[in-house]
Amino acid sequence: MDRSAADMTDVEARSFGHVLCDGLAGLNAALAARCLVAVAALLLVLVTLDPFPDLRNPDVTTVVGGRMALTYISFGLLAAIAVLLVAATDAPALKSLVTPLHLCLVGWLLINIVFSESRGVSMQRFVLAASVTSLAVLLPLLPPTQRSFNLCLGAAALVLLVLCYLGVFLAPQYSIHTALDVTEPQLAGDWRGSFGHKNVASPVMTILVYVGIYLCSVGSFVMGPAIAALAGIFLIFTGGKTSSVLCLAIYALASLVCATPSLWLKRLMCFVPLIVMNLLTVGSVVSPSLGAMTRLLPLDPTFTGRSDIWEFALAAVAEKPIIGHGYAAFWDDVTARQTAQGAEWATSAAHSHNSYLDLAVTIGLPGLLLVVLVFVLAPLRNFQSAQAHNRSAALVKLFLTVWLFGLYYGTTETFLLERQNPIWFMFALAAAGLHFLARFQCVEQTEPRADSLSQPERP
C-alpha cells in the first residue's frame, strides 16, 4: 500500500472514530434525557410546583389561576416529551395499551364529560388527568434499563424525603399541622412535610417504604435502607392511621400473593378483604346489619364522621346512577343539596372519602365498572403472567404492593382518576408496570443503545 492510500485509510479510520464517538455521545444524551424526564415527572407530582403551602393563610383554599395554568403546562409538556421519547423506541409497548377495554374507559369518560353538570370544569380537569396519567403509564418505559429505573426512583424519593425533613426541622410552620391552620386545626402536631395535608403525606411515605424495601432487594444497600427508614419514621409522625395500619399489612399480603401459584387463590386473597372493607365502610350506612357489625369493631363506627358523607354521596349516586354528575365536577358546589338533618356539614366535604363511591358519583356506575375492570381486575392477571415468566421478580412485587396499597387505601380516601394526586400517579405507574412486565422482557444491564425498560420481546 502506498503512502497516499495509507493516509487515506488513516483519515477514514479517524473519521469513523469521530462518527462513532459522536454517535455514542448523542446516544448518552438521549438516554440521559429519558432519565431526566422520568425524575422530573416524579418530582413534579410528588413535590409539586407549590410545596410547603401555608395552611394559616385564609387564601390557601383559593385556586390560583396562574399557578394552575403553570401546572397544566408543565404536565402537558412533560407528557408530550415522554410520548415522543417512548414512541421512538417502544412502539410495541405503546400499541399494547390500545385495547378494547382501555378504549371503552376513555370513551365513557368523554361521554361523561359531554353530559357533565359542569362541562367546562370536567373537560379542563380531564386534560390534566390525561397528562398526569400518561406520564405515569409511560414512566416505566422511560429509563433505558431496570438499573436506571431504580436510580431514577431512588433519586426522586431521596430528594422528596430530604425536602420534607428540612421543612420539619427548619420551617415547621410550613411542614407540620398547627392549631392556627385555617382548616382542621385539630391536626396540630401531625407532620405533613412539603404536602398540603397529612392524608397525602402518609400514603406517599408508605409507598416510599415499599420503594426502599425494593431497592434493598436489588442490591442497593445504602439508598434502599435510607429511603425505607426515613419514610417509615416520617409515616409514624404524620399520624396517618389508615396508611400506618396498611403499610405492613399490605406488604405481608403482597408476599403471600407472590407465594401463591393459583390465580383464583390470588383473587380471593386480594379481593375478598377489599370487598369486606367496602361493606364495613360504605355498606355500613346502607345496611343496618352491617352497621351493627361495624359498631362492634374496635374503631370509630362513623370513621371520623365519614358515614354522613357516604350517605350524602349515595344519595347523589341514586340521582344519576348511569351517567353520573360529571368527571371531577360534583364536589365543587354541593352546599345547596339536601342531606340528613344534623349532618349538613357533609355538604362541605371535598370528596366522598371512598374512591369507588366517588367514581360512582362522578362518572356513574358504568364508569366505575370500567375502572374496576382496568385497574382492579386486570393488574392481578398481569402480575400472574409476569410471575409465570420469571420477569424481574423484585420489580413485579414492588408494582404489586403499590397497586394493592392503592386498592385498600381507596376504601377510606379518594384518589382514583384524581388528576395530579401523587397516590393516583404511583398507582397508575404500578398498574402500567404490571401491564408491561406481563408482555415484555425487562432490560437489566446497561447497553450502548437506545433501549427502554421493556423490550418488545413477547413471552
Short mmCIF file of C-alpha atoms in Angstrom, two decimals:
data_model
loop_
_atom_site.label_atom_id
_atom_site.label_comp_id
_atom_site.label_asym_id
_atom_site.label_seq_id
_atom_site.Cartn_x
_atom_site.Cartn_y
_atom_site.Cartn_z
CA MET A 1 0.00 0.00 0.00
CA ASP A 2 1.46 3.39 -0.99
CA ARG A 3 1.65 6.37 1.38
CA SER A 4 -1.37 8.14 -0.12
CA ALA A 5 -3.54 5.05 0.31
CA ALA A 6 -2.31 4.57 3.87
CA ASP A 7 -3.00 8.22 4.65
CA MET A 8 -6.47 7.85 3.17
CA THR A 9 -7.13 4.77 5.31
CA ASP A 10 -5.90 6.61 8.41
CA VAL A 11 -8.16 9.56 7.69
CA GLU A 12 -11.15 7.27 7.15
CA ALA A 13 -10.39 5.46 10.41
CA ARG A 14 -10.22 8.76 12.29
CA SER A 15 -13.41 9.91 10.63
CA PHE A 16 -15.17 6.69 11.59
CA GLY A 17 -13.87 7.12 15.15
CA HIS A 18 -15.27 10.65 15.31
CA VAL A 19 -18.60 9.47 13.95
CA LEU A 20 -18.71 6.63 16.47
CA CYS A 21 -17.84 8.97 19.35
CA ASP A 22 -20.42 11.49 18.21
CA GLY A 23 -22.99 8.72 17.92
CA LEU A 24 -22.26 7.44 21.42
CA ALA A 25 -22.38 10.97 22.80
CA GLY A 26 -25.74 11.53 21.14
CA LEU A 27 -26.95 8.19 22.46
CA ASN A 28 -25.85 9.00 26.00
CA ALA A 29 -27.60 12.35 25.73
CA ALA A 30 -30.80 10.62 24.61
CA LEU A 31 -30.61 8.15 27.49
CA ALA A 32 -29.91 10.97 29.93
CA ALA A 33 -32.91 12.87 28.57
CA ARG A 34 -35.17 9.88 29.22
CA CYS A 35 -33.98 9.59 32.81
CA LEU A 36 -34.26 13.34 33.30
CA VAL A 37 -37.89 13.30 32.15
CA ALA A 38 -38.61 10.38 34.49
CA VAL A 39 -37.13 12.14 37.51
CA ALA A 40 -38.80 15.43 36.57
CA ALA A 41 -42.17 13.69 36.34
CA LEU A 42 -41.74 12.06 39.75
CA LEU A 43 -40.65 15.32 41.39
CA LEU A 44 -43.39 17.33 39.70
CA VAL A 45 -46.09 15.07 41.06
CA LEU A 46 -44.50 14.42 44.47
CA VAL A 47 -43.01 17.83 45.31
CA THR A 48 -45.37 19.88 43.06
CA LEU A 49 -44.83 23.46 41.91
CA ASP A 50 -46.22 24.77 45.19
CA PRO A 51 -44.61 22.84 48.07
CA PHE A 52 -44.98 23.75 51.74
CA PRO A 53 -48.28 25.66 51.50
CA ASP A 54 -49.02 27.96 54.44
CA LEU A 55 -52.20 26.49 55.90
CA ARG A 56 -52.55 29.52 58.21
CA ASN A 57 -53.25 31.74 55.21
CA PRO A 58 -57.02 32.19 54.59
CA ASP A 59 -56.29 32.16 50.84
CA VAL A 60 -54.90 28.61 50.98
CA THR A 61 -58.21 27.15 49.78
CA THR A 62 -58.37 29.55 46.82
CA VAL A 63 -57.29 28.15 43.47
CA VAL A 64 -54.79 30.48 41.83
CA GLY A 65 -55.41 30.56 38.10
CA GLY A 66 -51.87 31.40 37.02
CA ARG A 67 -50.36 28.72 39.22
CA MET A 68 -52.77 26.09 37.92
CA ALA A 69 -52.01 27.17 34.36
CA LEU A 70 -48.32 26.53 35.01
CA THR A 71 -49.23 23.09 36.41
CA TYR A 72 -51.22 22.25 33.28
CA ILE A 73 -48.41 23.43 31.02
CA SER A 74 -45.73 21.54 32.96
CA PHE A 75 -47.55 18.22 32.98
CA GLY A 76 -48.70 18.60 29.38
CA LEU A 77 -45.20 19.42 28.15
CA LEU A 78 -43.59 16.55 30.07
CA ALA A 79 -46.25 14.13 28.83
CA ALA A 80 -45.67 15.20 25.22
CA ILE A 81 -41.90 14.76 25.57
CA ALA A 82 -42.38 11.35 27.19
CA VAL A 83 -44.62 10.20 24.34
CA LEU A 84 -42.05 11.29 21.75
CA LEU A 85 -39.17 9.59 23.55
CA VAL A 86 -41.03 6.33 24.10
CA ALA A 87 -42.58 6.23 20.62
CA ALA A 88 -39.10 6.28 19.09
CA THR A 89 -38.01 3.02 20.72
CA ASP A 90 -41.03 1.32 22.28
CA ALA A 91 -43.79 1.37 19.71
CA PRO A 92 -44.86 -2.23 20.52
CA ALA A 93 -45.26 -1.32 24.19
CA LEU A 94 -47.41 1.68 23.28
CA LYS A 95 -49.52 -0.43 20.93
CA SER A 96 -50.15 -2.92 23.72
CA LEU A 97 -52.02 -0.18 25.58
CA VAL A 98 -54.59 0.13 22.81
CA THR A 99 -57.10 -2.47 23.97
CA PRO A 100 -60.91 -2.52 23.66
CA LEU A 101 -61.25 -2.17 27.44
CA HIS A 102 -58.94 0.85 27.62
CA LEU A 103 -60.70 2.48 24.68
CA CYS A 104 -64.09 1.88 26.31
CA LEU A 105 -62.92 3.60 29.50
CA VAL A 106 -61.60 6.64 27.65
CA GLY A 107 -64.72 6.74 25.50
CA TRP A 108 -67.01 6.59 28.54
CA LEU A 109 -65.09 9.42 30.22
CA LEU A 110 -65.55 11.58 27.12
CA ILE A 111 -69.28 10.79 27.06
CA ASN A 112 -69.49 11.59 30.75
CA ILE A 113 -67.84 14.96 30.17
CA VAL A 114 -70.36 15.84 27.45
CA PHE A 115 -73.24 15.23 29.90
CA SER A 116 -71.46 16.70 32.93
CA GLU A 117 -73.26 19.20 35.15
CA SER A 118 -70.17 21.40 34.75
CA ARG A 119 -68.86 20.50 31.30
CA GLY A 120 -66.10 23.11 31.23
CA VAL A 121 -64.75 22.06 34.62
CA SER A 122 -64.85 18.37 33.71
CA MET A 123 -63.07 18.93 30.40
CA GLN A 124 -60.39 21.12 31.94
CA ARG A 125 -59.65 18.67 34.71
CA PHE A 126 -59.75 15.70 32.35
CA VAL A 127 -56.97 17.29 30.29
CA LEU A 128 -54.78 17.50 33.39
CA ALA A 129 -55.71 13.95 34.43
CA ALA A 130 -54.86 12.67 30.95
CA SER A 131 -51.43 14.34 31.04
CA VAL A 132 -50.60 13.04 34.52
CA THR A 133 -51.85 9.53 33.78
CA SER A 134 -49.91 9.42 30.51
CA LEU A 135 -46.73 10.31 32.38
CA ALA A 136 -47.40 7.63 35.00
CA VAL A 137 -48.09 4.97 32.37
CA LEU A 138 -45.03 5.85 30.28
CA LEU A 139 -42.62 6.29 33.19
CA PRO A 140 -41.67 2.56 33.39
CA LEU A 141 -40.58 2.79 29.74
CA LEU A 142 -38.51 5.97 30.01
CA PRO A 143 -35.35 4.80 31.83
CA PRO A 144 -33.26 2.63 29.48
CA THR A 145 -32.66 -0.21 31.95
CA GLN A 146 -34.00 -1.53 35.21
CA ARG A 147 -30.89 -0.21 36.93
CA SER A 148 -31.52 3.31 35.65
CA PHE A 149 -35.19 2.99 36.62
CA ASN A 150 -34.07 2.13 40.15
CA LEU A 151 -31.74 5.13 40.24
CA CYS A 152 -34.45 7.49 38.99
CA LEU A 153 -36.94 6.20 41.54
CA GLY A 154 -34.43 6.31 44.38
CA ALA A 155 -33.13 9.76 43.49
CA ALA A 156 -36.64 11.25 43.39
CA ALA A 157 -37.53 9.56 46.68
CA LEU A 158 -34.41 10.92 48.41
CA VAL A 159 -35.00 14.45 47.12
CA LEU A 160 -38.56 14.39 48.45
CA LEU A 161 -37.52 12.96 51.82
CA VAL A 162 -34.71 15.49 52.26
CA LEU A 163 -37.11 18.33 51.46
CA CYS A 164 -39.70 17.01 53.91
CA TYR A 165 -37.20 16.62 56.76
CA LEU A 166 -35.62 20.01 56.08
CA GLY A 167 -39.10 21.51 56.26
CA VAL A 168 -39.85 19.83 59.58
CA PHE A 169 -36.60 20.97 61.20
CA LEU A 170 -36.11 24.38 59.56
CA ALA A 171 -39.64 25.58 58.83
CA PRO A 172 -42.07 23.57 60.99
CA GLN A 173 -44.86 26.12 60.49
CA TYR A 174 -44.93 25.13 56.82
CA SER A 175 -44.45 21.37 57.22
CA ILE A 176 -46.32 20.46 60.42
CA HIS A 177 -50.03 20.99 61.02
CA THR A 178 -50.63 23.72 63.62
CA ALA A 179 -53.54 24.92 65.72
CA LEU A 180 -53.56 28.06 63.57
CA ASP A 181 -54.44 26.16 60.38
CA VAL A 182 -57.49 27.63 58.68
CA THR A 183 -58.98 24.17 58.25
CA GLU A 184 -58.64 21.17 60.61
CA PRO A 185 -56.65 22.80 63.44
CA GLN A 186 -57.25 19.57 65.38
CA LEU A 187 -54.43 18.01 63.36
CA ALA A 188 -51.85 20.19 65.13
CA GLY A 189 -48.57 18.35 65.57
CA ASP A 190 -49.00 15.93 62.67
CA TRP A 191 -46.19 16.08 60.11
CA ARG A 192 -47.14 16.85 56.52
CA GLY A 193 -43.75 17.72 55.01
CA SER A 194 -43.94 19.52 51.68
CA PHE A 195 -47.54 18.34 51.18
CA GLY A 196 -50.71 20.24 51.93
CA HIS A 197 -52.17 17.60 54.25
CA LYS A 198 -51.03 14.66 56.35
CA ASN A 199 -53.50 12.44 54.45
CA VAL A 200 -51.38 12.97 51.35
CA ALA A 201 -48.02 12.72 53.11
CA SER A 202 -48.81 9.45 54.92
CA PRO A 203 -49.72 7.30 51.87
CA VAL A 204 -46.77 8.72 49.91
CA MET A 205 -44.45 7.73 52.76
CA THR A 206 -45.97 4.26 52.80
CA ILE A 207 -45.19 3.86 49.10
CA LEU A 208 -41.64 5.13 49.70
CA VAL A 209 -41.21 2.44 52.37
CA TYR A 210 -42.05 -0.10 49.65
CA VAL A 211 -39.60 1.59 47.29
CA GLY A 212 -36.85 1.38 49.92
CA ILE A 213 -37.53 -2.32 50.55
CA TYR A 214 -37.47 -2.96 46.80
CA LEU A 215 -34.13 -1.18 46.36
CA CYS A 216 -32.69 -3.27 49.20
CA SER A 217 -33.84 -6.43 47.43
CA VAL A 218 -31.99 -5.48 44.23
CA GLY A 219 -28.70 -4.76 45.98
CA SER A 220 -28.92 -1.07 46.88
CA PHE A 221 -27.76 -1.43 50.48
CA VAL A 222 -27.28 2.30 51.13
CA MET A 223 -30.05 4.07 49.24
CA GLY A 224 -32.66 1.38 49.94
CA PRO A 225 -32.40 1.24 53.75
CA ALA A 226 -32.10 5.03 53.93
CA ILE A 227 -35.33 5.56 51.99
CA ALA A 228 -37.22 2.86 53.91
CA ALA A 229 -36.09 4.16 57.32
CA LEU A 230 -36.64 7.85 56.59
CA ALA A 231 -40.05 7.22 55.05
CA GLY A 232 -41.10 4.87 57.87
CA ILE A 233 -40.19 7.37 60.59
CA PHE A 234 -41.95 10.18 58.75
CA LEU A 235 -45.04 7.98 58.30
CA ILE A 236 -45.28 7.47 62.07
CA PHE A 237 -45.15 11.22 62.75
CA THR A 238 -47.82 12.03 60.17
CA GLY A 239 -50.39 10.38 62.42
CA GLY A 240 -51.98 8.77 59.36
CA LYS A 241 -53.82 5.81 60.90
CA THR A 242 -55.04 4.21 57.66
CA SER A 243 -51.62 4.31 55.97
CA SER A 244 -49.79 3.15 59.08
CA VAL A 245 -52.07 0.14 59.51
CA LEU A 246 -51.98 -0.74 55.83
CA CYS A 247 -48.21 -0.32 55.39
CA LEU A 248 -47.05 -3.65 56.81
CA ALA A 249 -50.39 -5.42 56.31
CA ILE A 250 -50.32 -4.81 52.55
CA TYR A 251 -46.67 -5.83 52.28
CA ALA A 252 -47.49 -9.08 54.08
CA LEU A 253 -50.47 -9.63 51.76
CA ALA A 254 -48.29 -8.98 48.70
CA SER A 255 -45.75 -11.51 49.97
CA LEU A 256 -48.48 -14.11 50.38
CA VAL A 257 -49.82 -13.40 46.90
CA CYS A 258 -46.32 -13.81 45.46
CA ALA A 259 -46.04 -17.21 47.12
CA THR A 260 -49.45 -18.40 45.89
CA PRO A 261 -49.40 -20.16 42.49
CA SER A 262 -53.13 -20.19 41.70
CA LEU A 263 -54.68 -17.12 40.10
CA TRP A 264 -58.04 -17.85 41.71
CA LEU A 265 -56.45 -18.07 45.15
CA LYS A 266 -54.70 -14.78 44.44
CA ARG A 267 -58.05 -13.21 43.57
CA LEU A 268 -59.63 -14.47 46.78
CA MET A 269 -56.73 -13.18 48.86
CA CYS A 270 -56.72 -9.76 47.22
CA PHE A 271 -60.39 -9.03 46.65
CA VAL A 272 -62.35 -10.69 49.48
CA PRO A 273 -60.82 -8.46 52.19
CA LEU A 274 -61.26 -5.47 49.85
CA ILE A 275 -64.97 -6.20 49.45
CA VAL A 276 -65.31 -6.69 53.22
CA MET A 277 -63.66 -3.32 53.88
CA ASN A 278 -66.04 -1.57 51.49
CA LEU A 279 -69.00 -3.29 53.11
CA LEU A 280 -67.86 -2.28 56.59
CA THR A 281 -67.36 1.32 55.48
CA VAL A 282 -69.81 2.47 52.81
CA GLY A 283 -72.01 -0.60 53.28
CA SER A 284 -72.47 0.19 56.96
CA VAL A 285 -74.62 3.23 56.12
CA VAL A 286 -76.82 1.21 53.75
CA SER A 287 -77.44 -1.97 55.72
CA PRO A 288 -78.48 -1.81 59.41
CA SER A 289 -76.97 -5.28 59.99
CA LEU A 290 -73.62 -4.20 58.52
CA GLY A 291 -73.82 -1.02 60.60
CA ALA A 292 -74.34 -3.13 63.72
CA MET A 293 -71.29 -5.25 62.82
CA THR A 294 -69.22 -2.13 62.30
CA ARG A 295 -70.15 -0.80 65.72
CA LEU A 296 -68.72 -3.97 67.27
CA LEU A 297 -65.28 -3.23 65.81
CA PRO A 298 -62.62 -1.55 67.99
CA LEU A 299 -62.73 1.67 65.95
CA ASP A 300 -64.85 4.76 65.42
CA PRO A 301 -68.10 3.44 63.87
CA THR A 302 -68.56 6.72 61.96
CA PHE A 303 -64.97 6.58 60.62
CA THR A 304 -64.37 10.14 61.86
CA GLY A 305 -67.74 11.33 60.60
CA ARG A 306 -67.33 9.88 57.13
CA SER A 307 -70.58 7.93 57.40
CA ASP A 308 -72.50 11.20 56.92
CA ILE A 309 -70.52 11.90 53.76
CA TRP A 310 -71.14 8.39 52.47
CA GLU A 311 -74.88 8.77 52.98
CA PHE A 312 -74.78 12.06 51.10
CA ALA A 313 -72.73 10.55 48.26
CA LEU A 314 -75.01 7.51 47.97
CA ALA A 315 -77.99 9.83 47.59
CA ALA A 316 -76.11 11.58 44.78
CA VAL A 317 -75.48 8.23 43.06
CA ALA A 318 -79.20 7.46 43.24
CA GLU A 319 -79.95 10.74 41.43
CA LYS A 320 -77.83 9.85 38.37
CA PRO A 321 -76.72 6.22 38.59
CA ILE A 322 -75.85 5.79 34.91
CA ILE A 323 -74.19 8.92 33.60
CA GLY A 324 -73.09 10.39 36.92
CA HIS A 325 -72.78 14.07 37.79
CA GLY A 326 -69.65 14.69 35.73
CA TYR A 327 -65.96 13.88 36.00
CA ALA A 328 -64.35 15.83 38.89
CA ALA A 329 -67.23 18.31 38.92
CA PHE A 330 -69.59 17.22 41.70
CA TRP A 331 -67.88 18.36 44.90
CA ASP A 332 -67.12 21.95 43.90
CA ASP A 333 -70.52 23.32 44.88
CA VAL A 334 -72.82 20.96 46.76
CA THR A 335 -73.92 23.28 49.56
CA ALA A 336 -77.42 23.64 48.08
CA ARG A 337 -78.06 19.89 48.13
CA GLN A 338 -80.15 18.24 50.80
CA THR A 339 -78.66 15.94 53.39
CA ALA A 340 -79.75 14.34 56.64
CA GLN A 341 -80.60 16.68 59.49
CA GLY A 342 -77.64 17.09 61.77
CA ALA A 343 -75.19 16.12 59.01
CA GLU A 344 -75.40 19.31 56.97
CA TRP A 345 -71.65 19.69 57.30
CA ALA A 346 -71.25 16.79 54.84
CA THR A 347 -72.05 19.19 52.00
CA SER A 348 -68.76 20.97 52.67
CA ALA A 349 -66.71 17.83 52.01
CA ALA A 350 -64.17 17.88 49.19
CA HIS A 351 -64.84 14.27 48.21
CA SER A 352 -66.64 11.15 49.40
CA HIS A 353 -63.67 9.57 51.25
CA ASN A 354 -64.07 6.39 49.20
CA SER A 355 -62.55 6.12 45.75
CA TYR A 356 -65.09 3.64 44.43
CA LEU A 357 -68.11 5.55 45.71
CA ASP A 358 -66.66 8.78 44.36
CA LEU A 359 -66.37 7.31 40.88
CA ALA A 360 -70.00 6.18 41.03
CA VAL A 361 -70.98 9.75 41.92
CA THR A 362 -68.95 11.43 39.19
CA ILE A 363 -68.74 9.03 36.22
CA GLY A 364 -71.67 6.74 37.05
CA LEU A 365 -71.90 3.02 37.69
CA PRO A 366 -70.79 2.04 34.14
CA GLY A 367 -67.68 4.19 34.59
CA LEU A 368 -66.99 2.59 37.96
CA LEU A 369 -67.32 -0.86 36.39
CA LEU A 370 -64.83 0.02 33.64
CA VAL A 371 -62.33 1.37 36.18
CA VAL A 372 -62.67 -1.84 38.21
CA LEU A 373 -62.04 -3.94 35.11
CA VAL A 374 -58.98 -1.89 34.05
CA PHE A 375 -57.36 -1.01 37.38
CA VAL A 376 -58.61 -3.68 39.80
CA LEU A 377 -59.01 -6.97 37.91
CA ALA A 378 -56.54 -6.68 35.02
CA PRO A 379 -53.38 -5.85 37.07
CA LEU A 380 -53.62 -9.07 39.07
CA ARG A 381 -53.91 -11.09 35.87
CA ASN A 382 -50.89 -9.21 34.52
CA PHE A 383 -48.99 -10.00 37.71
CA GLN A 384 -49.77 -13.70 37.28
CA SER A 385 -48.41 -13.61 33.72
CA ALA A 386 -45.26 -11.70 34.66
CA GLN A 387 -44.62 -14.05 37.57
CA ALA A 388 -45.15 -17.11 35.38
CA HIS A 389 -42.43 -15.92 33.00
CA ASN A 390 -39.96 -15.06 35.83
CA ARG A 391 -39.73 -11.42 34.84
CA SER A 392 -37.87 -9.21 37.35
CA ALA A 393 -39.46 -10.71 40.47
CA ALA A 394 -38.45 -7.84 42.79
CA LEU A 395 -39.82 -5.16 40.46
CA VAL A 396 -43.02 -7.12 39.89
CA LYS A 397 -43.50 -7.38 43.65
CA LEU A 398 -42.97 -3.63 44.06
CA PHE A 399 -45.66 -2.88 41.49
CA LEU A 400 -47.99 -5.45 43.06
CA THR A 401 -47.51 -3.96 46.55
CA VAL A 402 -48.12 -0.36 45.45
CA TRP A 403 -51.18 -1.49 43.47
CA LEU A 404 -52.60 -3.41 46.44
CA PHE A 405 -51.98 -0.49 48.78
CA GLY A 406 -53.92 1.79 46.43
CA LEU A 407 -56.86 -0.62 46.27
CA TYR A 408 -57.21 -0.75 50.05
CA TYR A 409 -56.36 2.90 50.67
CA GLY A 410 -59.21 3.76 48.32
CA THR A 411 -61.77 2.35 50.77
CA THR A 412 -61.39 5.36 53.06
CA GLU A 413 -59.87 8.03 50.79
CA THR A 414 -60.46 9.30 47.25
CA PHE A 415 -57.68 9.23 44.67
CA LEU A 416 -58.69 7.14 41.62
CA LEU A 417 -58.55 9.23 38.41
CA GLU A 418 -57.83 12.28 40.57
CA ARG A 419 -55.71 14.48 38.34
CA GLN A 420 -52.25 15.18 39.85
CA ASN A 421 -52.82 13.25 43.08
CA PRO A 422 -49.48 11.53 43.86
CA ILE A 423 -51.24 8.37 45.06
CA TRP A 424 -53.08 8.09 41.74
CA PHE A 425 -49.80 8.69 39.88
CA MET A 426 -47.96 5.92 41.72
CA PHE A 427 -50.98 3.59 41.50
CA ALA A 428 -51.26 4.12 37.73
CA LEU A 429 -47.48 3.65 37.40
CA ALA A 430 -47.71 0.32 39.24
CA ALA A 431 -50.66 -0.87 37.13
CA ALA A 432 -48.80 0.10 33.93
CA GLY A 433 -45.63 -1.61 35.17
CA LEU A 434 -47.55 -4.86 35.67
CA HIS A 435 -49.10 -4.46 32.20
CA PHE A 436 -45.70 -4.10 30.51
CA LEU A 437 -43.91 -6.80 32.51
CA ALA A 438 -46.68 -9.24 31.62
CA ARG A 439 -45.87 -8.71 27.93
CA PHE A 440 -42.22 -7.66 27.61
CA GLN A 441 -38.85 -8.64 28.99
CA CYS A 442 -37.14 -6.17 31.31
CA VAL A 443 -33.70 -4.86 30.31
CA GLU A 444 -31.39 -5.34 33.29
CA GLN A 445 -27.90 -4.37 32.07
CA THR A 446 -26.76 -1.07 30.67
CA GLU A 447 -26.30 -1.38 26.94
CA PRO A 448 -24.80 1.11 24.47
CA ARG A 449 -28.05 1.62 22.60
CA ALA A 450 -31.34 3.41 22.96
CA ASP A 451 -33.32 0.73 24.76
CA SER A 452 -36.19 1.12 27.16
CA LEU A 453 -37.02 -0.58 30.42
CA SER A 454 -39.16 -3.02 28.47
CA GLN A 455 -38.00 -4.60 25.23
CA PRO A 456 -40.65 -5.59 22.70
CA GLU A 457 -39.97 -9.28 23.26
CA ARG A 458 -43.16 -11.28 23.58
CA PRO A 459 -43.23 -14.18 26.07
#
